[in-house]
Short mmCIF file of C-alpha atoms in Angstrom, two decimals:
data_model
loop_
_atom_site.label_atom_id
_atom_site.label_comp_id
_atom_site.label_asym_id
_atom_site.label_seq_id
_atom_site.Cartn_x
_atom_site.Cartn_y
_atom_site.Cartn_z
CA MET A 1 -0.05 0.08 -0.06
CA ARG A 2 1.47 3.25 -1.01
CA PRO A 3 1.20 6.44 1.22
CA ILE A 4 -1.09 9.30 0.44
CA PHE A 5 0.95 12.60 0.25
CA ASP A 6 -0.32 16.07 1.46
CA ASP A 7 -0.80 17.33 -1.96
CA GLU A 8 -3.10 14.26 -2.86
CA LEU A 9 -5.06 14.80 0.33
CA GLU A 10 -6.13 18.19 -0.92
CA MET A 11 -7.77 16.68 -3.87
CA ILE A 12 -9.83 14.09 -1.90
CA TYR A 13 -13.54 15.13 -1.49
CA GLY A 14 -15.84 13.38 1.04
CA GLY A 15 -19.22 12.12 0.08
CA GLU A 16 -22.34 14.17 0.47
CA SER A 17 -24.76 12.61 2.84
CA ILE A 18 -28.06 13.42 4.27
CA SER A 19 -28.01 13.64 8.06
CA ALA A 20 -30.38 11.97 10.23
CA ALA A 21 -31.84 15.34 11.38
CA VAL A 22 -32.91 16.15 7.69
CA ILE A 23 -34.58 12.72 7.33
CA ASN A 24 -36.25 13.14 10.74
CA ALA A 25 -37.55 16.54 9.59
CA PHE A 26 -39.03 15.34 6.37
CA VAL A 27 -40.69 12.47 8.18
CA ASN A 28 -42.31 14.87 10.74
CA ILE A 29 -43.46 17.02 7.74
CA ILE A 30 -45.17 14.11 6.09
CA LYS A 31 -46.80 13.05 9.68
CA VAL A 32 -48.09 16.53 10.02
CA LEU A 33 -49.49 16.69 6.59
CA GLN A 34 -51.18 13.33 6.90
CA ASN A 35 -52.84 14.21 10.29
CA ALA A 36 -54.02 17.35 8.82
CA GLY A 37 -55.61 15.44 5.91
CA HIS A 38 -57.12 12.97 8.31
CA ASP A 39 -58.53 15.70 10.62
CA PHE A 40 -59.84 17.58 7.49
CA GLY A 41 -61.47 14.53 5.99
CA ALA A 42 -63.10 13.69 9.21
CA ALA A 43 -64.56 17.07 9.61
CA ILE A 44 -65.95 16.86 6.08
CA ARG A 45 -67.41 13.54 6.81
CA ARG A 46 -69.07 14.80 9.98
CA ILE A 47 -70.58 17.83 8.49
CA GLY A 48 -71.89 15.56 5.45
CA GLU A 49 -73.43 13.14 7.76
CA ASN A 50 -74.79 16.00 10.26
CA HIS A 51 -73.02 14.81 13.21
CA ILE A 52 -71.56 17.95 14.51
CA CYS A 53 -71.19 18.39 18.17
CA PRO A 54 -72.81 21.58 19.38
CA LEU A 55 -70.62 24.09 21.12
CA GLU A 56 -72.52 25.22 24.25
#
């Protein structure tokens, strides 16, 4: 195995990766959108079936 010299080390670029924090943020955004869609759909269904709880 040959040694790597300093001038060669300057030409090496590391790989670009997606961190766990970025993946977690995307997953949380998807969960929020899914929950919002679920709640919106449930509200539409309750309005359509006329099963709305009165606010008294």
